[in-house]
Coordinates of C-alpha atoms in Angstrom, one line a residue:
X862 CA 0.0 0.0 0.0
X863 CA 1.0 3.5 -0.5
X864 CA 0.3 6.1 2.4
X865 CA -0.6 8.6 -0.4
X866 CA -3.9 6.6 -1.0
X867 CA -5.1 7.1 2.5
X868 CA -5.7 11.2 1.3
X869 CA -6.6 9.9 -1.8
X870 CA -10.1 7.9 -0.1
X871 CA -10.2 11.2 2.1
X872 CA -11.0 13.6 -1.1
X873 CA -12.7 10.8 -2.8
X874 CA -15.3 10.9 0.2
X875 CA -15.0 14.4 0.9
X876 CA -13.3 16.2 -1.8
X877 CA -15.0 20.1 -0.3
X878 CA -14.4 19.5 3.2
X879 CA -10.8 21.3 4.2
X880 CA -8.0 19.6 4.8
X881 CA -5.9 22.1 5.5
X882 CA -6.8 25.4 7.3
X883 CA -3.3 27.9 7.3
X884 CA -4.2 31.8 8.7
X885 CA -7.2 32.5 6.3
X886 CA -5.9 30.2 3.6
X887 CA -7.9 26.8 3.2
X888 CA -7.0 24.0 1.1
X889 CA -9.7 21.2 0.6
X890 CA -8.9 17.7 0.3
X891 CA -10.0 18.0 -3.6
X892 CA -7.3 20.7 -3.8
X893 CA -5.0 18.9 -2.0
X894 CA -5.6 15.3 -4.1
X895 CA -4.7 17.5 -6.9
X896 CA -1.7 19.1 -5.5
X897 CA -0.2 15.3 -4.9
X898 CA -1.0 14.4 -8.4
X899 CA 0.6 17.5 -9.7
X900 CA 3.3 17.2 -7.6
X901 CA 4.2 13.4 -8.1
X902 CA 4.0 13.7 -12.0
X903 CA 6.1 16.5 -12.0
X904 CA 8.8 14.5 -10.1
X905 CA 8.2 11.6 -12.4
X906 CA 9.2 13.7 -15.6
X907 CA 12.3 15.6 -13.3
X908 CA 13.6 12.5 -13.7
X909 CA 13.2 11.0 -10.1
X910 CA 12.2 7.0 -9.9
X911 CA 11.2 4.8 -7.1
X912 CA 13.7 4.3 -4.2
X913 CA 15.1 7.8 -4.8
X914 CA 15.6 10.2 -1.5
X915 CA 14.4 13.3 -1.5
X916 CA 15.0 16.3 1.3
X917 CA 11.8 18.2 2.3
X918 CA 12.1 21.4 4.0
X919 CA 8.9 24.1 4.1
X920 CA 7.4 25.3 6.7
X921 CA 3.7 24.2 7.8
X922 CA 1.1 24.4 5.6
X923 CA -0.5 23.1 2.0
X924 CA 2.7 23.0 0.2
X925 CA 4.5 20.8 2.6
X926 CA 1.8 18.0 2.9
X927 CA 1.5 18.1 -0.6
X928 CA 4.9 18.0 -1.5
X929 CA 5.3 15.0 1.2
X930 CA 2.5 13.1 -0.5
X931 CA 3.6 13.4 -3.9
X932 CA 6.8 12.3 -3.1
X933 CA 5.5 9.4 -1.3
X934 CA 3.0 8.6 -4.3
X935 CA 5.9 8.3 -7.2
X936 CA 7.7 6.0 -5.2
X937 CA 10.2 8.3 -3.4
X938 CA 11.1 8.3 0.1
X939 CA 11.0 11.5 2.0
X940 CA 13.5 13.1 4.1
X941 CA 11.4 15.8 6.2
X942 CA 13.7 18.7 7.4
X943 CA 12.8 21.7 9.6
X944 CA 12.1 24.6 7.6
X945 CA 14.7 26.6 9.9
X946 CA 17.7 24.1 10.0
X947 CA 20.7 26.1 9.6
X948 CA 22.9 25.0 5.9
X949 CA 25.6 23.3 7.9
X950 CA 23.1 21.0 9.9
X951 CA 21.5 20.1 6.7
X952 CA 24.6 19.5 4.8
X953 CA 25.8 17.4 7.1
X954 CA 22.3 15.6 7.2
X955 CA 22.1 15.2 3.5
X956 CA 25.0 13.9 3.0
X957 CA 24.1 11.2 6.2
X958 CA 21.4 9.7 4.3
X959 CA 23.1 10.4 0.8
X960 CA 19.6 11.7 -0.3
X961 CA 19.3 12.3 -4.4
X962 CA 17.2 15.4 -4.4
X963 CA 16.8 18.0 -2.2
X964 CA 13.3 19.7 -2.5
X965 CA 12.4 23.4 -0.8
X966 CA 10.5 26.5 -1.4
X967 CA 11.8 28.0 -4.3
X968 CA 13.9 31.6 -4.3
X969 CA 14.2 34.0 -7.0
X970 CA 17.1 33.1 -9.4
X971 CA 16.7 29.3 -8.8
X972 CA 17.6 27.6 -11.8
X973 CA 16.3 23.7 -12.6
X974 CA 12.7 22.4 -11.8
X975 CA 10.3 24.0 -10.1
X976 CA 6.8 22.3 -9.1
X977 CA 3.8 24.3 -8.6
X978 CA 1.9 21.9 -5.8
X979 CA -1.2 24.6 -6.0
X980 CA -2.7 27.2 -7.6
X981 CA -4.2 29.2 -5.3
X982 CA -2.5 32.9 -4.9
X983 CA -1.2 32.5 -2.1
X984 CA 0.6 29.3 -3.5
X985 CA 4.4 29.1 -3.3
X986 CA 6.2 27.4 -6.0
X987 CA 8.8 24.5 -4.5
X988 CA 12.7 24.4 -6.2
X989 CA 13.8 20.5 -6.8
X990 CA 17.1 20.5 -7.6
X991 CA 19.5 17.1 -7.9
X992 CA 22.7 16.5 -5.3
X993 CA 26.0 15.4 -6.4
X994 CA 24.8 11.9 -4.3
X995 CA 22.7 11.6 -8.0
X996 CA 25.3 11.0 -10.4
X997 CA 27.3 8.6 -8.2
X998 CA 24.4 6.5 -6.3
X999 CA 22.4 3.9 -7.2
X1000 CA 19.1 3.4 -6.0
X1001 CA 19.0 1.7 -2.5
X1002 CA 17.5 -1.3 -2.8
X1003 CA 17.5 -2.2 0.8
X1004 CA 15.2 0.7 0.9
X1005 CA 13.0 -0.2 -1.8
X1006 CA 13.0 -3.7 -0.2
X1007 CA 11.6 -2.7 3.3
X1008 CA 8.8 -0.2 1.7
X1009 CA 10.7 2.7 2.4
X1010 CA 8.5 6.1 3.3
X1011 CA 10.6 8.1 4.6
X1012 CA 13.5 8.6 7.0
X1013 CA 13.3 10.9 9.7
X1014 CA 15.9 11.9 12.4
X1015 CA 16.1 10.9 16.3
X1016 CA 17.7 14.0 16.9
X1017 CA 18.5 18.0 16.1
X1018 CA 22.1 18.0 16.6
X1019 CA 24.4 16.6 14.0
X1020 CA 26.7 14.8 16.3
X1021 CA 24.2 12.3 17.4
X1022 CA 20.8 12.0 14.8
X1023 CA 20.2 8.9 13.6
X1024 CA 18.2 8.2 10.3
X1025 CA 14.9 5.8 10.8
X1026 CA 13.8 4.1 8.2
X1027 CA 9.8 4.0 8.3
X1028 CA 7.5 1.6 5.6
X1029 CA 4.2 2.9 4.6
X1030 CA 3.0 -0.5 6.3
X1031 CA 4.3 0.1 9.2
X1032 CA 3.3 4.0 9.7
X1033 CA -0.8 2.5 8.5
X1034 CA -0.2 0.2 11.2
X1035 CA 1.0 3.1 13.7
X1036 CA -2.2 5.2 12.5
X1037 CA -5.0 2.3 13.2
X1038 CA -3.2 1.5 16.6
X1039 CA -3.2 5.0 17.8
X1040 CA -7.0 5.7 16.9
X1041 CA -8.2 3.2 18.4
X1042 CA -7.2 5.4 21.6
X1043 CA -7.9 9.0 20.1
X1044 CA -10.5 8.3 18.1
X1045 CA -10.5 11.0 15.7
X1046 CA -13.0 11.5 12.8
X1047 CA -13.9 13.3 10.1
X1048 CA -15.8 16.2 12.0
X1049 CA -12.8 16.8 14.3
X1050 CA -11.4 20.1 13.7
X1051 CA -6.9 19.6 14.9
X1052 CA -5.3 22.8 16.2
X1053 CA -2.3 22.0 15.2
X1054 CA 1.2 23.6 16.9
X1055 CA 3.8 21.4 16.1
X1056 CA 6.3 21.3 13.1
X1057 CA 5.1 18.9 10.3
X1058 CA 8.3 17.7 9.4
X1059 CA 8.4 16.2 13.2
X1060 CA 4.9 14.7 13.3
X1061 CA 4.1 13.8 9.7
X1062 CA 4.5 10.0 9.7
X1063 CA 1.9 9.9 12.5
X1064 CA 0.1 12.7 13.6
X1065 CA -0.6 14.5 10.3
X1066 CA -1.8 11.1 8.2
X1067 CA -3.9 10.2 11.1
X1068 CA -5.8 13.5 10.7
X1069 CA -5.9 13.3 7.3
X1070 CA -6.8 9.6 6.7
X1071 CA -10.0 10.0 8.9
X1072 CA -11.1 13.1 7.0
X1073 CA -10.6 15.6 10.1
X1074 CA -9.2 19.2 9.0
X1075 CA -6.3 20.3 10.1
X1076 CA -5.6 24.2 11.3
X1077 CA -2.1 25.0 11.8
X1078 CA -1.5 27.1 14.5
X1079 CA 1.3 29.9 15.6
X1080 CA 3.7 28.6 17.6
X1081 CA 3.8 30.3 21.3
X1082 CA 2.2 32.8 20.7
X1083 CA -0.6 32.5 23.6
X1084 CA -3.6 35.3 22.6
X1085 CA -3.1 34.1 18.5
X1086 CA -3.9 30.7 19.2
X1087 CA -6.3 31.0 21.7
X1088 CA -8.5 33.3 19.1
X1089 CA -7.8 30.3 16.3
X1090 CA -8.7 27.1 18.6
X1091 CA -12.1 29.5 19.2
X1092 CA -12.6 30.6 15.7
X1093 CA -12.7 27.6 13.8
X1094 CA -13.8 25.6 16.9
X1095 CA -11.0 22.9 17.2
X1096 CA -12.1 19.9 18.9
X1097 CA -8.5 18.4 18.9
X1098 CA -5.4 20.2 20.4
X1099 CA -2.1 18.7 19.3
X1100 CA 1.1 20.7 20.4
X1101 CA 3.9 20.6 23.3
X1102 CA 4.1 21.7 27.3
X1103 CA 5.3 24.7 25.9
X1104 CA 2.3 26.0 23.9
X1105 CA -0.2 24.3 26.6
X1106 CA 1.7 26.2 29.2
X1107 CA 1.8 29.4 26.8
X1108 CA -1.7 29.4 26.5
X1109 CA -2.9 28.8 30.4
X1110 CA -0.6 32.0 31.3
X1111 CA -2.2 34.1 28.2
X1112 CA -3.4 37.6 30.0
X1113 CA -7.9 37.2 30.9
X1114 CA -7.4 33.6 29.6
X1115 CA -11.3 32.6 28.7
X1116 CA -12.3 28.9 29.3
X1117 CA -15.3 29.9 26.6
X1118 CA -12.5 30.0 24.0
X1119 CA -12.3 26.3 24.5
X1120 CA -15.9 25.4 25.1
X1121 CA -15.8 23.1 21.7
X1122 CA -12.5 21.2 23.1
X1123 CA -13.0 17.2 23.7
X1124 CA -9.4 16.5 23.8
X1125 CA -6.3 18.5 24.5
X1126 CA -3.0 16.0 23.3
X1127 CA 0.9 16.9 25.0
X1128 CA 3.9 15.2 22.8
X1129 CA 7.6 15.8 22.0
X1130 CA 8.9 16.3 25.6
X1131 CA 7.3 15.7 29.4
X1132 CA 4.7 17.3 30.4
X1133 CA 5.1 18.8 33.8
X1134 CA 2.3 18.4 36.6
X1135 CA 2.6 21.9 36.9
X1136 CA 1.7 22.7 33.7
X1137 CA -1.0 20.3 32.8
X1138 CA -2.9 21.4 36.2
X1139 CA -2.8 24.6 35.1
X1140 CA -4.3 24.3 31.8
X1141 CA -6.9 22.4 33.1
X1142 CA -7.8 25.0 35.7
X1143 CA -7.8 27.6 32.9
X1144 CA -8.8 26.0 30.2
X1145 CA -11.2 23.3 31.5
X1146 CA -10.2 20.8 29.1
X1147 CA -8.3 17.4 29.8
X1148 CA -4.9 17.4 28.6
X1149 CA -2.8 13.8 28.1
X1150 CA 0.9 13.4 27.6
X1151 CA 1.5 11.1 24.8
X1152 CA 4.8 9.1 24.6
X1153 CA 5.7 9.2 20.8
X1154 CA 9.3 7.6 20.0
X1155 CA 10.4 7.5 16.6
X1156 CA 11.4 3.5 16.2
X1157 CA 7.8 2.7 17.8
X1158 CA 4.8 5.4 17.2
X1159 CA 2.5 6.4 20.4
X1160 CA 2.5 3.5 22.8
X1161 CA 1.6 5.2 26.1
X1162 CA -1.1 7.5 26.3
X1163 CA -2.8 9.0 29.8
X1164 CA -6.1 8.8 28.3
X1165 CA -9.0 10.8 30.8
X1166 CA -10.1 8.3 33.3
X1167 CA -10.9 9.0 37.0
X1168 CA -7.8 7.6 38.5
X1169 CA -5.8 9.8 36.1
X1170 CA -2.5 10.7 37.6
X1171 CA -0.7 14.2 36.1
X1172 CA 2.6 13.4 36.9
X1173 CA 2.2 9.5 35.2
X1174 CA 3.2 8.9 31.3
X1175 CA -0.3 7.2 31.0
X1176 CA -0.8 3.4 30.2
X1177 CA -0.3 1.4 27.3
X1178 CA -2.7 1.2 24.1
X1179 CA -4.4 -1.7 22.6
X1180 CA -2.2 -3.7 20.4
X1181 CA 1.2 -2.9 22.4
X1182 CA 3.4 -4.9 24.8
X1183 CA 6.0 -3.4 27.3
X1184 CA 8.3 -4.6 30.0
X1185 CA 10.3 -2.6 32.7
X1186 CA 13.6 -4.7 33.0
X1187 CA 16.8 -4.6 34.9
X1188 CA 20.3 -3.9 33.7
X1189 CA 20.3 -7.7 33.1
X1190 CA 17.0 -7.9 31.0
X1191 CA 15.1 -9.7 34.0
X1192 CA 11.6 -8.0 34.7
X1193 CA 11.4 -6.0 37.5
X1194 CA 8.6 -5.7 40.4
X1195 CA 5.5 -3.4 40.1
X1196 CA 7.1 0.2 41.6
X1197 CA 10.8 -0.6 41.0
X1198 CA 12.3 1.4 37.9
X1199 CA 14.1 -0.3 35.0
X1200 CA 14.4 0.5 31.6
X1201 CA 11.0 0.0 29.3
X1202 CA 11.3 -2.3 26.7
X1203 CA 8.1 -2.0 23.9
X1204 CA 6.3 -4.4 21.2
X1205 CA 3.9 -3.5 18.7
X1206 CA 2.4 -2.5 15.5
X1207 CA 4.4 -0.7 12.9
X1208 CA 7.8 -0.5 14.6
X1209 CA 11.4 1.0 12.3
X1210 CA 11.9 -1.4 8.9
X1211 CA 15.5 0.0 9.8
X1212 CA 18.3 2.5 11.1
X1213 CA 19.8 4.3 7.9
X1214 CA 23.8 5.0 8.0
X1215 CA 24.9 2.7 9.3
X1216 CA 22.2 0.4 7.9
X1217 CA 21.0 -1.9 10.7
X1218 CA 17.9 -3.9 10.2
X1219 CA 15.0 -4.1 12.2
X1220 CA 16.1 -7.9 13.2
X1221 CA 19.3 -6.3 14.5
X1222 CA 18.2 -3.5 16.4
X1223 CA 15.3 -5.4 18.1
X1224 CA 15.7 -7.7 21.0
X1225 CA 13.9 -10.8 20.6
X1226 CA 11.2 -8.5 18.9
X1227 CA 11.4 -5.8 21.9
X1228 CA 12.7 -2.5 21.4
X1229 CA 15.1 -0.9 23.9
X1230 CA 14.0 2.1 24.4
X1231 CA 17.1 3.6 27.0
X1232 CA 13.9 5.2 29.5
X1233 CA 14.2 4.5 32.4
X1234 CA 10.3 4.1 34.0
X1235 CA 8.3 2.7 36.9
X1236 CA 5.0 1.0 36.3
X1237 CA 2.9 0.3 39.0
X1238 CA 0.3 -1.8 40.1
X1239 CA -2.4 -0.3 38.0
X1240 CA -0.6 -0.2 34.7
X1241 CA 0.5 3.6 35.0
X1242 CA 4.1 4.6 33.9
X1243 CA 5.9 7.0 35.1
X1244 CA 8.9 8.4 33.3
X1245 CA 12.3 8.7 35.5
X1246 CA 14.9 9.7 33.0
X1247 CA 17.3 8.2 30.0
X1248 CA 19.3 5.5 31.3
X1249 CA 21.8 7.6 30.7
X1250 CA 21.3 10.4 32.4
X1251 CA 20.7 8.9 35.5
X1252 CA 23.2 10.7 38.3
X1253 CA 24.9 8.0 41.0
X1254 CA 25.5 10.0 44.0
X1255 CA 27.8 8.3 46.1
X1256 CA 26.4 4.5 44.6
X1257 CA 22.2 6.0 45.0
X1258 CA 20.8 6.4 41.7
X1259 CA 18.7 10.0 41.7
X1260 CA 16.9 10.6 38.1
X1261 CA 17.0 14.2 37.3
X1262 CA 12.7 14.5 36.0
X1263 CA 12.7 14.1 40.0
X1264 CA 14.9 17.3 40.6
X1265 CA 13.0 19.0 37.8
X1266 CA 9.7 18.7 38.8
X1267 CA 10.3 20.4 42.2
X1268 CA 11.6 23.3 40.2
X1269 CA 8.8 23.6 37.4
X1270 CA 6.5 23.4 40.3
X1271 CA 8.6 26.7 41.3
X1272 CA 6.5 29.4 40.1
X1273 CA 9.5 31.5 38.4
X1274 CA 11.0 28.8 36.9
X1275 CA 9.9 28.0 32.9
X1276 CA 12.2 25.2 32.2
X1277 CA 14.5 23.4 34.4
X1278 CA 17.5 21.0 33.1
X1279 CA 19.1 18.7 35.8
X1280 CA 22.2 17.1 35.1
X1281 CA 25.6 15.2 36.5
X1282 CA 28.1 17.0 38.0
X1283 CA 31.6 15.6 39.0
X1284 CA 32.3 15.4 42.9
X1285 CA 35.5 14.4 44.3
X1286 CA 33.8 13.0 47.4
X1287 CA 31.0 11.5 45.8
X1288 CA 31.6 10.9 42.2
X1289 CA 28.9 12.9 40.7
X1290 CA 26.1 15.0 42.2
X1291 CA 22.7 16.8 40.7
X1292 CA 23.3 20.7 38.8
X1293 CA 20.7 22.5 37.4
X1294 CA 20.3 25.1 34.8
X1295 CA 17.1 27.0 35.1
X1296 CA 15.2 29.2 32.5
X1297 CA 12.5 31.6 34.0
X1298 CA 9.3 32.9 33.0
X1299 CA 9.2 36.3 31.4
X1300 CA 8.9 38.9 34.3
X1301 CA 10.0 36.2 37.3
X1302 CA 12.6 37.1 39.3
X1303 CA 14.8 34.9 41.7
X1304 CA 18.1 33.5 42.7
X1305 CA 20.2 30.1 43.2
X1306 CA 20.0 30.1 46.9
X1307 CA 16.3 30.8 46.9
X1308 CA 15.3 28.2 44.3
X1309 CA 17.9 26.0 46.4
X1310 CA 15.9 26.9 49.3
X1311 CA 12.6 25.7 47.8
X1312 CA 14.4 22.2 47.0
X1313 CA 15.1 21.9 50.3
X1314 CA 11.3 21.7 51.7
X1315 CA 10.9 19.2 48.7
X1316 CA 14.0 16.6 48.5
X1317 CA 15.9 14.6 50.1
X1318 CA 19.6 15.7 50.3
X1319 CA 21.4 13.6 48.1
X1320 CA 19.0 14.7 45.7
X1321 CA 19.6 18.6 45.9
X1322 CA 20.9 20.4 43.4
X1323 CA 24.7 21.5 44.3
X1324 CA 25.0 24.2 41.8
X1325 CA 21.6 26.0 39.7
X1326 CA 22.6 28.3 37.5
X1327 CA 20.0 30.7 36.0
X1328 CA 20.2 31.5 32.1
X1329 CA 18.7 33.8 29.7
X1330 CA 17.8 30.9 27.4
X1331 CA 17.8 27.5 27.1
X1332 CA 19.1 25.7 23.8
X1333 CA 16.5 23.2 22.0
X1334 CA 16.6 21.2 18.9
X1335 CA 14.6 21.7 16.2
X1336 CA 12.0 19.5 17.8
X1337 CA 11.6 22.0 20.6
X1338 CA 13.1 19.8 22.8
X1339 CA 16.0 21.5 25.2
X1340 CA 19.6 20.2 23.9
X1341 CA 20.4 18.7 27.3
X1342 CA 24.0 17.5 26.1
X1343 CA 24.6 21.6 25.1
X1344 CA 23.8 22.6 29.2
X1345 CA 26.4 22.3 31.5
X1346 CA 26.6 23.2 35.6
X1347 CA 28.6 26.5 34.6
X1348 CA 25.5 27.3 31.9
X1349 CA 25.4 27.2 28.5
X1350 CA 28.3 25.7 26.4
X1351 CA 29.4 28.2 23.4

């Protein structure tokens, strides 16, 4: 099957419903069936063939899904880039995956192809243009063999991103699997604030298979999306802590704004207690964290329920297996943390340079995920950290989410980061950088201070350190390996 054809039933049930809803631009999923048609025959006669790479970078909206799904309906696989990646990060990360074609929104003076995915006036013509990789690669077949979609990136910094090799089985697999939790349809209405090129393989064809319309949203910016979620009366909010928190702490916040609101969905990093209580309380609408990793899909949701705890990742969804295992791989008791370890629909086909098939990288059939967890007796996980980011203080393990949650609770603090520290006494010791909200003011000793009445000692902070800013990826995630205990390395 082709992911492409999932759209294509869309329009054919639909065609004048929109699809895509971008400031006061709309796109229909007529228009957008015949942006993907346009758009995948004019890649045929460029030249490109089945198995071919091809670099995607545009910013939200009608020309990226379009482009995406015309590249994935001739055959191509699709390598989505953030629109604002600087040229040396996606140098380096064309060259990683050695993709064919590199296809963006096209400048004045660009010579070669250019594809019109639309027509409309507000359309923006895309620039394809070949890569030296052309001339001297043949077509992948290991790609073409595993049903290749596309290949996205398990991180934002070129030092460590890994390519992951995703089949259009696999992803429809992903899609049917994580409905049967969300249950989206065709009259939900997505506020979307999240980069596309991050939560296409997923997020975007779910919305789109099931006929829903998609309204892209701006990012942080708390008033402007408030006044979009109520305008075209979302039903479905999809975005980060960030925006959720954004949006709680927007100025005469009004609950009324959100009165068409079912479902309000947390991804791409934790969600702090902190934070999804106070949405709640100002928004009046449920907000679940969603655990989405990039080998698996969404496994672990913390779907509305009475017992719902805000602090808990949620509990696994139909269809998926996990286990919390010790450093030996032996399953550990109910309450004890170990490292999760997931089955399921629609995991990786394969990690892309090096290439390491799935049978490689799996365990037995059970991916390794390097979380470190708790379940307890109820089925609830709770998130304690990467495996390896846990800090041993003096031979007792302390997991820095612990540390950080005192200080979001903090009501200065925006973002915390806790990390290792060497100690000559006891090895290595909890640090903390700390980014505040706008117009908070405090110190190290006072936000120390407030630890204090929350932790146990070997779990306090020995240094906090209070910066401007703290670096992300592209994924909006903070950059933990660019913080350090003396702040931000250049």
């Amino acid at each position: 099957m082709n992911l492409s054809s999932l759209v294509s039933a869309s329009a054919a049930r639909m065609p004048s419903r929109p699809a895509l809803i971008v400031g006061g631009r709309v796109c229909t999923y007529a228009q957008l069936e015949e942006a993907t048609a346009r758009t995948a025959e004019s890649l045929r006669v460029a030249g490109v063939v089945p198995g071919r790479k091809i670099a995607l970078a545009a910013p939200n909206g009608p020309e990226f899904v379009a482009a995406m799904l015309g590249i994935l309906r001739c055959g191509a696989i699709a390598v989505p880039c953030p629109a604002d990646m600087q040229a040396p990060e996606r140098a380096a990360m064309l060259e990683m995956v050695r993709c064919e074609y590199d296809l963006s929104l096209a400048k004045s003076g660009d010579a070669g192809t250019i594809i019109r995915p639309l027509t409309d006036r507000a359309a923006q013509p895309m620039h394809l243009s070949p890569t030296t990789c052309l001339a001297s690669d043949p077509v992948d077949e290991r790609l073409v063999a595993v049903d290749a979609s596309n290949i996205r990136f398990t991180s934002g910094t070129t030092a460590s991103f890994k390519g992951v090799v995703l089949s259009h089985g696999g992803i429809h697999d992903r899609i049917i699997a994580a409905n049967q939790a969300l249950r989206i349809g065709e009259d939900d209405v997505i506020f979307f604030a999240l980069p596309m090129a991050h939560h296409f393989a997923v997020s975007v064809m779910l919305h789109l298979s099931v006929g829903a319309t998609i309204v892209t949203g701006s990012l942080f910016l708390g008033d402007s999306m408030i006044r979009q979620v109520r305008e075209h009366r979302a039903t479905v909010l999809y975005s980060t802590p960030v925006t959720y928190r954004v949006m709680a702490e927007a100025p005469h916040v009004d609950p009324e704004a959100f009165r068409s609101v079912r479902l309000a969905i947390s991804t791409a990093m934790a969600l702090p207690p902190a934070v999804a209580i106070r949405f709640e309380e100002s928004c009046r609408v449920p907000l679940l964290q969603a655990l989405g990793i990039i080998e698996v899909g969404m496994p672990i949701m913390n779907l509305p329920r009475p017992d719902r705890q805000h602090h808990a990742l949620g509990r696994l969804i139909d269809s998926f297996r996990a286990r919390v295992v010790d450093e030996q791989g032996n399953d550990v008791p109910a309450g004890e943390a170990g490292e999760l370890w997931l089955e399921g629909p629609g995991m990786l086909a394969a990690y892309y340079a090096p290439w390491r098939t799935q049978e490689e990288i799996l365990h037995d059939g059970w991916f390794r995920t390097g979380d470190v967890v708790r379940r307890d007796s109820a089925g609830s996980f709770f998130l304690m950290g990467r495996s390896k980011d846990v800090i041993n203080v003096g031979g007792t393990k302390v997991f820095p989410i612990e540390v950080e949650e005192v200080l979001h609770a903090h009501e200065a603090v925006a973002e915390a980061v806790v990390i290792r520290m060497p100690n000559d006494l006891l090895g290595e010791v909890p640090a903390a950088v700390v980014e505040l909200h706008p117009g908070h003011a405090t110190t190290a000793e006072a936000l120390l201070d407030y630890c204090r009445g929350h932790l146990s000692t070997f779990k306090l902070p020995r240094s906090i350190r209070i910066v401007a800013q703290l670096p992300r990826t592209h994924s909006g995630k903070v950059a933990r390996a660019q913080v350090a205990p003396a702040g931000i390395l250049p």
